[in-house]
Amino acid sequence: MERKILDLFKLNGQTALIVGGNRGLGLAMAKALAEAGANICIAARDKKENGNAEELIRSTYGVECMSSYCDVTEEASVVETVKSTVDRFGKIDILINSAGINIRGAIEDLSLDDFNKVQQINVTGTWLACREVVP
């Protein structure tokens, strides 16, 4: 029986948690992982968009998919998202950190609060998700 090269990249039975996965690059990554056979958890702050992404993944790719409210600026929210994903799928094999913001402007026009908000979401949120997923 001839093996196809794409068979080497199948993710059947694996679980991917995509933080920031309900739109943009996160959703594109969720689609690609689902197409390869991975079960998906979409985690982001917008519950309606999470539900839309969940339904799209489930109906298009035929994999198991769930969504979870996740605010990466809140440690408890990240902890709960990881817990609910593991409760549903038994494990997390792949973590995609795609939540992020960018506040544009000249450095002299940006406030310290704006800078801290970007750091909290882009850096601390990524760190929290990585820390929680590590077995």
Short mmCIF file of C-alpha atoms in Angstrom, two decimals:
data_model
loop_
_atom_site.label_atom_id
_atom_site.label_comp_id
_atom_site.label_asym_id
_atom_site.label_seq_id
_atom_site.Cartn_x
_atom_site.Cartn_y
_atom_site.Cartn_z
CA MET A 1 0.00 0.00 0.00
CA GLU A 2 1.42 3.34 -1.02
CA ARG A 3 1.75 6.01 1.68
CA LYS A 4 1.05 9.60 0.79
CA ILE A 5 3.34 12.31 2.08
CA LEU A 6 0.43 14.10 3.76
CA ASP A 7 -0.20 11.00 5.88
CA LEU A 8 2.98 11.91 7.75
CA PHE A 9 1.31 15.10 8.95
CA LYS A 10 -1.99 13.68 10.20
CA LEU A 11 -2.99 14.85 13.67
CA ASN A 12 -5.84 12.40 14.33
CA GLY A 13 -6.31 11.85 18.05
CA GLN A 14 -4.35 14.96 19.01
CA THR A 15 -5.81 18.04 20.68
CA ALA A 16 -4.98 21.64 19.84
CA LEU A 17 -5.79 24.59 22.09
CA ILE A 18 -5.81 27.81 20.10
CA VAL A 19 -5.81 30.88 22.35
CA GLY A 20 -7.13 33.76 20.28
CA GLY A 21 -8.55 31.25 17.82
CA ASN A 22 -11.87 32.77 16.88
CA ARG A 23 -10.62 35.02 14.04
CA GLY A 24 -7.63 36.05 11.99
CA LEU A 25 -4.45 33.99 12.19
CA GLY A 26 -5.74 31.99 15.14
CA LEU A 27 -8.80 30.82 13.22
CA ALA A 28 -6.65 30.05 10.16
CA MET A 29 -4.42 27.86 12.34
CA ALA A 30 -7.45 26.18 13.91
CA LYS A 31 -8.77 25.34 10.43
CA ALA A 32 -5.42 23.93 9.29
CA LEU A 33 -5.04 21.78 12.41
CA ALA A 34 -8.63 20.55 12.10
CA GLU A 35 -8.07 19.72 8.43
CA ALA A 36 -5.13 17.57 9.58
CA GLY A 37 -7.48 15.77 11.99
CA ALA A 38 -6.81 17.43 15.35
CA ASN A 39 -9.57 18.07 17.85
CA ILE A 40 -9.80 21.78 18.57
CA CYS A 41 -10.49 24.12 21.47
CA ILE A 42 -11.11 27.72 20.43
CA ALA A 43 -10.34 30.04 23.36
CA ALA A 44 -10.96 33.79 23.27
CA ARG A 45 -12.97 36.56 24.95
CA ASP A 46 -15.82 36.93 22.44
CA LYS A 47 -18.26 34.11 23.24
CA LYS A 48 -20.35 34.69 20.12
CA GLU A 49 -17.34 34.56 17.79
CA ASN A 50 -16.06 31.52 19.70
CA GLY A 51 -19.35 29.75 19.00
CA ASN A 52 -19.25 30.72 15.33
CA ALA A 53 -15.69 29.41 14.98
CA GLU A 54 -16.58 26.22 16.85
CA GLU A 55 -19.52 25.51 14.55
CA LEU A 56 -17.45 26.28 11.44
CA ILE A 57 -14.68 23.89 12.51
CA ARG A 58 -17.07 21.12 13.52
CA SER A 59 -19.24 21.29 10.40
CA THR A 60 -16.43 21.79 7.89
CA TYR A 61 -13.80 19.37 9.17
CA GLY A 62 -15.78 16.77 11.13
CA VAL A 63 -13.51 16.89 14.17
CA GLU A 64 -14.48 17.42 17.77
CA CYS A 65 -14.43 21.08 18.67
CA MET A 66 -15.24 23.11 21.76
CA SER A 67 -14.93 26.76 22.65
CA SER A 68 -13.99 28.37 25.92
CA TYR A 69 -14.18 31.94 27.17
CA CYS A 70 -10.60 32.96 27.90
CA ASP A 71 -9.25 36.34 28.96
CA VAL A 72 -5.47 35.95 28.95
CA THR A 73 -5.12 38.91 31.31
CA GLU A 74 -6.80 36.85 34.03
CA GLU A 75 -4.80 33.89 35.37
CA ALA A 76 -7.93 32.07 36.59
CA SER A 77 -9.46 32.30 33.12
CA VAL A 78 -6.42 30.69 31.50
CA VAL A 79 -6.31 27.99 34.18
CA GLU A 80 -10.01 27.20 33.65
CA THR A 81 -9.62 27.07 29.86
CA VAL A 82 -6.78 24.55 30.09
CA LYS A 83 -8.70 22.51 32.67
CA SER A 84 -11.89 22.38 30.58
CA THR A 85 -9.92 21.41 27.47
CA VAL A 86 -8.17 18.57 29.29
CA ASP A 87 -11.47 17.50 30.89
CA ARG A 88 -13.04 17.26 27.43
CA PHE A 89 -10.19 15.76 25.40
CA GLY A 90 -7.92 14.19 28.01
CA LYS A 91 -4.80 16.13 27.01
CA ILE A 92 -3.40 19.06 25.06
CA ASP A 93 -0.83 18.16 22.41
CA ILE A 94 -0.59 21.49 20.61
CA LEU A 95 -0.80 25.04 21.98
CA ILE A 96 -1.16 28.02 19.67
CA ASN A 97 -0.86 31.42 21.36
CA SER A 98 -2.53 33.79 18.92
CA ALA A 99 -4.16 36.28 21.29
CA GLY A 100 -2.59 39.67 20.87
CA ILE A 101 -3.11 43.37 20.39
CA ASN A 102 -1.20 46.29 18.94
CA ILE A 103 -1.76 49.89 19.91
CA ARG A 104 -0.31 52.02 17.14
CA GLY A 105 1.20 55.41 17.64
CA ALA A 106 4.37 57.33 18.24
CA ILE A 107 6.13 56.24 21.42
CA GLU A 108 5.76 59.69 22.95
CA ASP A 109 1.99 59.49 22.46
CA LEU A 110 1.49 56.08 24.09
CA SER A 111 0.71 55.97 27.77
CA LEU A 112 2.24 53.56 30.25
CA ASP A 113 -1.24 52.04 30.64
CA ASP A 114 -1.33 51.31 26.89
CA PHE A 115 2.14 49.76 27.03
CA ASN A 116 1.20 47.63 30.03
CA LYS A 117 -2.01 46.45 28.32
CA VAL A 118 -0.03 45.24 25.29
CA GLN A 119 2.48 43.46 27.54
CA GLN A 120 -0.26 41.87 29.65
CA ILE A 121 -2.00 40.36 26.63
CA ASN A 122 0.92 39.63 24.30
CA VAL A 123 3.57 38.52 26.79
CA THR A 124 2.01 37.61 30.13
CA GLY A 125 -0.98 35.91 28.50
CA THR A 126 1.29 33.79 26.33
CA TRP A 127 3.42 32.87 29.35
CA LEU A 128 0.35 31.90 31.40
CA ALA A 129 -0.97 29.60 28.68
CA CYS A 130 2.43 27.95 28.20
CA ARG A 131 2.86 27.46 31.94
CA GLU A 132 -0.57 25.88 32.34
CA VAL A 133 -0.24 23.51 29.39
CA VAL A 134 3.15 22.10 30.37
CA PRO A 135 2.49 18.63 31.85
#
